[in-house]
PDB file of C-alpha atoms in Angstrom:
ATOM      1  CA  UNK V   9      49.475  34.548  69.929  1.00 85.00           C
ATOM      2  CA  UNK V  10      52.317  31.544  69.624  1.00 92.00           C
ATOM      3  CA  UNK V  11      55.863  32.595  71.116  1.00 92.00           C
ATOM      4  CA  UNK V  12      58.643  30.464  69.872  1.00 95.00           C
ATOM      5  CA  UNK V  13      62.090  30.243  72.667  1.00 95.00           C
ATOM      6  CA  UNK V  14      65.049  28.353  73.453  1.00 97.00           C
ATOM      7  CA  UNK V  15      66.967  28.807  70.137  1.00 97.00           C
ATOM      8  CA  UNK V  16      70.603  29.430  70.236  1.00 97.00           C
ATOM      9  CA  UNK V  17      74.324  28.462  69.277  1.00 98.00           C
ATOM     10  CA  UNK V  18      75.714  24.931  69.737  1.00 98.00           C
ATOM     11  CA  UNK V  19      78.546  22.973  68.667  1.00 98.00           C
ATOM     12  CA  UNK V  20      77.950  19.540  67.013  1.00 98.00           C
ATOM     13  CA  UNK V  21      76.510  16.725  69.774  1.00 98.00           C
ATOM     14  CA  UNK V  22      74.837  18.805  71.832  1.00 98.00           C
ATOM     15  CA  UNK V  23      71.414  19.687  73.117  1.00 98.00           C
ATOM     16  CA  UNK V  24      69.147  23.057  73.219  1.00 98.00           C
ATOM     17  CA  UNK V  25      65.303  22.271  74.481  1.00 98.00           C
ATOM     18  CA  UNK V  26      62.514  24.860  71.987  1.00 98.00           C
ATOM     19  CA  UNK V  27      59.735  26.071  73.468  1.00 97.00           C
ATOM     20  CA  UNK V  28      56.494  27.469  72.224  1.00 95.00           C
ATOM     21  CA  UNK V  29      53.481  28.710  74.013  1.00 90.00           C
ATOM     22  CA  UNK V  30      49.710  29.776  72.856  1.00 85.00           C
ATOM     23  CA  UNK V  31      48.822  32.763  74.669  1.00 80.00           C
ATOM     24  CA  UNK V  32      46.224  35.436  74.123  1.00 74.00           C
ATOM     25  CA  UNK V  33      42.173  34.892  73.843  1.00 71.00           C
ATOM     26  CA  UNK V  34      40.801  31.840  74.036  1.00 68.00           C
ATOM     27  CA  UNK V  35      41.239  29.371  71.563  1.00 75.00           C
ATOM     28  CA  UNK V  36      41.274  25.425  71.514  1.00 85.00           C
ATOM     29  CA  UNK V  37      44.351  23.630  69.622  1.00 87.00           C
ATOM     30  CA  UNK V  38      43.734  20.377  68.221  1.00 91.00           C
ATOM     31  CA  UNK V  39      47.703  19.861  67.049  1.00 94.00           C
ATOM     32  CA  UNK V  40      50.695  21.383  67.230  1.00 94.00           C
ATOM     33  CA  UNK V  41      54.032  21.193  65.397  1.00 97.00           C
ATOM     34  CA  UNK V  42      57.807  22.416  64.765  1.00 98.00           C
ATOM     35  CA  UNK V  43      58.553  23.262  61.885  1.00 98.00           C
ATOM     36  CA  UNK V  44      62.407  24.765  59.878  1.00 98.00           C
ATOM     37  CA  UNK V  45      63.794  26.147  57.464  1.00 98.00           C
ATOM     38  CA  UNK V  46      67.278  25.911  56.662  1.00 97.00           C
ATOM     39  CA  UNK V  47      69.172  29.075  54.490  1.00 92.00           C
ATOM     40  CA  UNK V  48      68.302  28.190  51.598  1.00 94.00           C
ATOM     41  CA  UNK V  49      65.307  25.281  51.317  1.00 96.00           C
ATOM     42  CA  UNK V  50      61.730  25.635  52.141  1.00 96.00           C
ATOM     43  CA  UNK V  51      60.199  25.055  55.190  1.00 97.00           C
ATOM     44  CA  UNK V  52      59.970  20.825  56.473  1.00 98.00           C
ATOM     45  CA  UNK V  53      57.604  19.518  58.872  1.00 98.00           C
ATOM     46  CA  UNK V  54      60.249  18.249  62.079  1.00 98.00           C
ATOM     47  CA  UNK V  55      58.043  16.911  64.541  1.00 98.00           C
ATOM     48  CA  UNK V  56      53.862  16.936  65.252  1.00 98.00           C
ATOM     49  CA  UNK V  57      51.460  15.821  68.368  1.00 96.00           C
ATOM     50  CA  UNK V  58      47.610  15.505  67.930  1.00 95.00           C
ATOM     51  CA  UNK V  59      46.149  16.747  71.827  1.00 91.00           C
ATOM     52  CA  UNK V  60      43.145  14.240  71.284  1.00 91.00           C
ATOM     53  CA  UNK V  61      45.781  10.969  70.832  1.00 92.00           C
ATOM     54  CA  UNK V  62      48.580  12.090  72.413  1.00 92.00           C
ATOM     55  CA  UNK V  63      50.152  10.513  69.621  1.00 96.00           C
ATOM     56  CA  UNK V  64      53.769  12.049  68.077  1.00 97.00           C
ATOM     57  CA  UNK V  65      55.090  11.860  64.926  1.00 98.00           C
ATOM     58  CA  UNK V  66      58.862  12.986  63.329  1.00 98.00           C
ATOM     59  CA  UNK V  67      60.652  13.657  60.488  1.00 98.00           C
ATOM     60  CA  UNK V  68      62.743  10.780  59.453  1.00 98.00           C
ATOM     61  CA  UNK V  69      65.841  13.077  59.667  1.00 97.00           C
ATOM     62  CA  UNK V  70      65.318  13.625  63.697  1.00 98.00           C
ATOM     63  CA  UNK V  71      64.197  10.407  64.770  1.00 98.00           C
ATOM     64  CA  UNK V  72      65.968   9.055  68.259  1.00 97.00           C
ATOM     65  CA  UNK V  73      67.192  12.528  68.366  1.00 98.00           C
ATOM     66  CA  UNK V  74      63.891  15.040  68.861  1.00 98.00           C
ATOM     67  CA  UNK V  75      61.122  14.419  71.354  1.00 98.00           C
ATOM     68  CA  UNK V  76      58.136  16.476  71.390  1.00 98.00           C
ATOM     69  CA  UNK V  77      56.308  16.928  74.459  1.00 96.00           C
ATOM     70  CA  UNK V  78      53.196  19.423  75.706  1.00 93.00           C
ATOM     71  CA  UNK V  79      52.416  20.859  78.858  1.00 89.00           C
ATOM     72  CA  UNK V  80      48.792  19.777  79.246  1.00 76.00           C
ATOM     73  CA  UNK V  81      47.835  22.512  81.739  1.00 73.00           C
ATOM     74  CA  UNK V  82      48.455  25.211  79.013  1.00 75.00           C
ATOM     75  CA  UNK V  83      49.289  25.250  75.528  1.00 79.00           C
ATOM     76  CA  UNK V  84      52.668  25.034  75.243  1.00 89.00           C
ATOM     77  CA  UNK V  85      54.411  22.458  73.569  1.00 94.00           C
ATOM     78  CA  UNK V  86      58.320  21.795  73.444  1.00 97.00           C
ATOM     79  CA  UNK V  87      61.417  19.833  71.477  1.00 98.00           C
ATOM     80  CA  UNK V  88      64.505  18.323  73.502  1.00 98.00           C
ATOM     81  CA  UNK V  89      67.122  18.188  70.609  1.00 98.00           C
ATOM     82  CA  UNK V  90      69.631  16.070  71.626  1.00 98.00           C
ATOM     83  CA  UNK V  91      72.983  15.222  69.417  1.00 98.00           C
ATOM     84  CA  UNK V  92      72.415  18.229  67.280  1.00 98.00           C
ATOM     85  CA  UNK V  93      74.390  18.056  63.946  1.00 98.00           C
ATOM     86  CA  UNK V  94      75.604  20.946  61.394  1.00 97.00           C
ATOM     87  CA  UNK V  95      72.517  20.307  59.353  1.00 97.00           C
ATOM     88  CA  UNK V  96      70.189  20.927  61.946  1.00 98.00           C
ATOM     89  CA  UNK V  97      70.829  24.914  61.538  1.00 98.00           C
ATOM     90  CA  UNK V  98      68.064  26.474  60.945  1.00 98.00           C
ATOM     91  CA  UNK V  99      64.796  29.036  61.942  1.00 98.00           C
ATOM     92  CA  UNK V 100      62.878  26.741  63.798  1.00 98.00           C
ATOM     93  CA  UNK V 101      58.136  27.526  63.555  1.00 98.00           C
ATOM     94  CA  UNK V 102      55.865  25.999  66.023  1.00 97.00           C
ATOM     95  CA  UNK V 103      52.647  26.606  64.629  1.00 96.00           C
ATOM     96  CA  UNK V 104      49.365  25.224  65.761  1.00 94.00           C
ATOM     97  CA  UNK V 105      45.786  24.338  64.521  1.00 94.00           C
ATOM     98  CA  UNK V 106      42.772  25.502  65.991  1.00 91.00           C
ATOM     99  CA  UNK V 107      40.361  23.208  64.915  1.00 88.00           C
ATOM    100  CA  UNK V 108      39.651  19.902  64.699  1.00 87.00           C
ATOM    101  CA  UNK V 109      40.683  17.622  61.778  1.00 86.00           C
ATOM    102  CA  UNK V 110      40.482  14.225  61.654  1.00 85.00           C
ATOM    103  CA  UNK V 111      43.503  12.009  61.720  1.00 89.00           C
ATOM    104  CA  UNK V 112      45.490  10.111  64.471  1.00 94.00           C
ATOM    105  CA  UNK V 113      49.050  11.721  63.830  1.00 95.00           C
ATOM    106  CA  UNK V 114      49.770  15.565  63.637  1.00 95.00           C
ATOM    107  CA  UNK V 115      49.249  16.706  59.683  1.00 96.00           C
ATOM    108  CA  UNK V 116      52.386  17.691  58.185  1.00 97.00           C
ATOM    109  CA  UNK V 117      51.074  19.878  56.222  1.00 96.00           C
ATOM    110  CA  UNK V 118      52.023  23.283  56.390  1.00 96.00           C
ATOM    111  CA  UNK V 119      48.337  24.737  55.533  1.00 96.00           C
ATOM    112  CA  UNK V 120      46.978  22.587  58.456  1.00 96.00           C
ATOM    113  CA  UNK V 121      47.811  25.493  60.467  1.00 96.00           C
ATOM    114  CA  UNK V 122      46.545  28.380  61.065  1.00 94.00           C
ATOM    115  CA  UNK V 123      48.335  29.617  64.246  1.00 94.00           C
ATOM    116  CA  UNK V 124      52.433  30.360  64.000  1.00 95.00           C
ATOM    117  CA  UNK V 125      54.971  31.548  65.998  1.00 94.00           C
ATOM    118  CA  UNK V 126      57.575  34.032  64.796  1.00 93.00           C
ATOM    119  CA  UNK V 127      60.674  31.466  64.494  1.00 94.00           C
ATOM    120  CA  UNK V 128      63.755  30.967  66.567  1.00 97.00           C
ATOM    121  CA  UNK V 129      67.118  30.663  65.688  1.00 98.00           C
ATOM    122  CA  UNK V 130      68.945  27.385  65.989  1.00 98.00           C
ATOM    123  CA  UNK V 131      72.959  27.363  64.714  1.00 98.00           C
ATOM    124  CA  UNK V 132      74.493  23.952  65.580  1.00 98.00           C
ATOM    125  CA  UNK V 133      78.401  24.764  64.307  1.00 97.00           C
ATOM    126  CA  UNK V 134      80.727  21.688  63.167  1.00 93.00           C
TER     127      UNK V 134
END
C-alpha cells in the first residue's frame, strides 16, 4: 500500500529524489516519514511531515541537505536529497500512520507507523 521509488547510485555531492505513494483501499493518513537503514546498522529516522500542521522535522545528519514535501492532492511524499555523502548510503523506507496521535511534528519512533513501504536503495559512491 506504500510504494517507494527513486533510489539509485549517485556520486558524492549528487542529488536524488525519492517518492512514496499510498495506494489501495481508502484510508486517512496523519503523518508520513522516511527512515533509513545502512548496512549493519539499525533503522533511523530521517525526515517526517505531519499532515495536520504541515510541520516537517529532520535528523540532524540530514538537516540542510534533505527536504521532505507532500503532494496535497494525494497521499504522496517526496524526499529531495542534495549534497549526498557516502554515509547516506542505505535502504530508505517510507512509512505512514493511519491513526491520529497528538503532536506538532512527525513522530520519530518506528512504532508510531502502521504502514511501511518496501524500501528503495540509495548508494552514494565516494
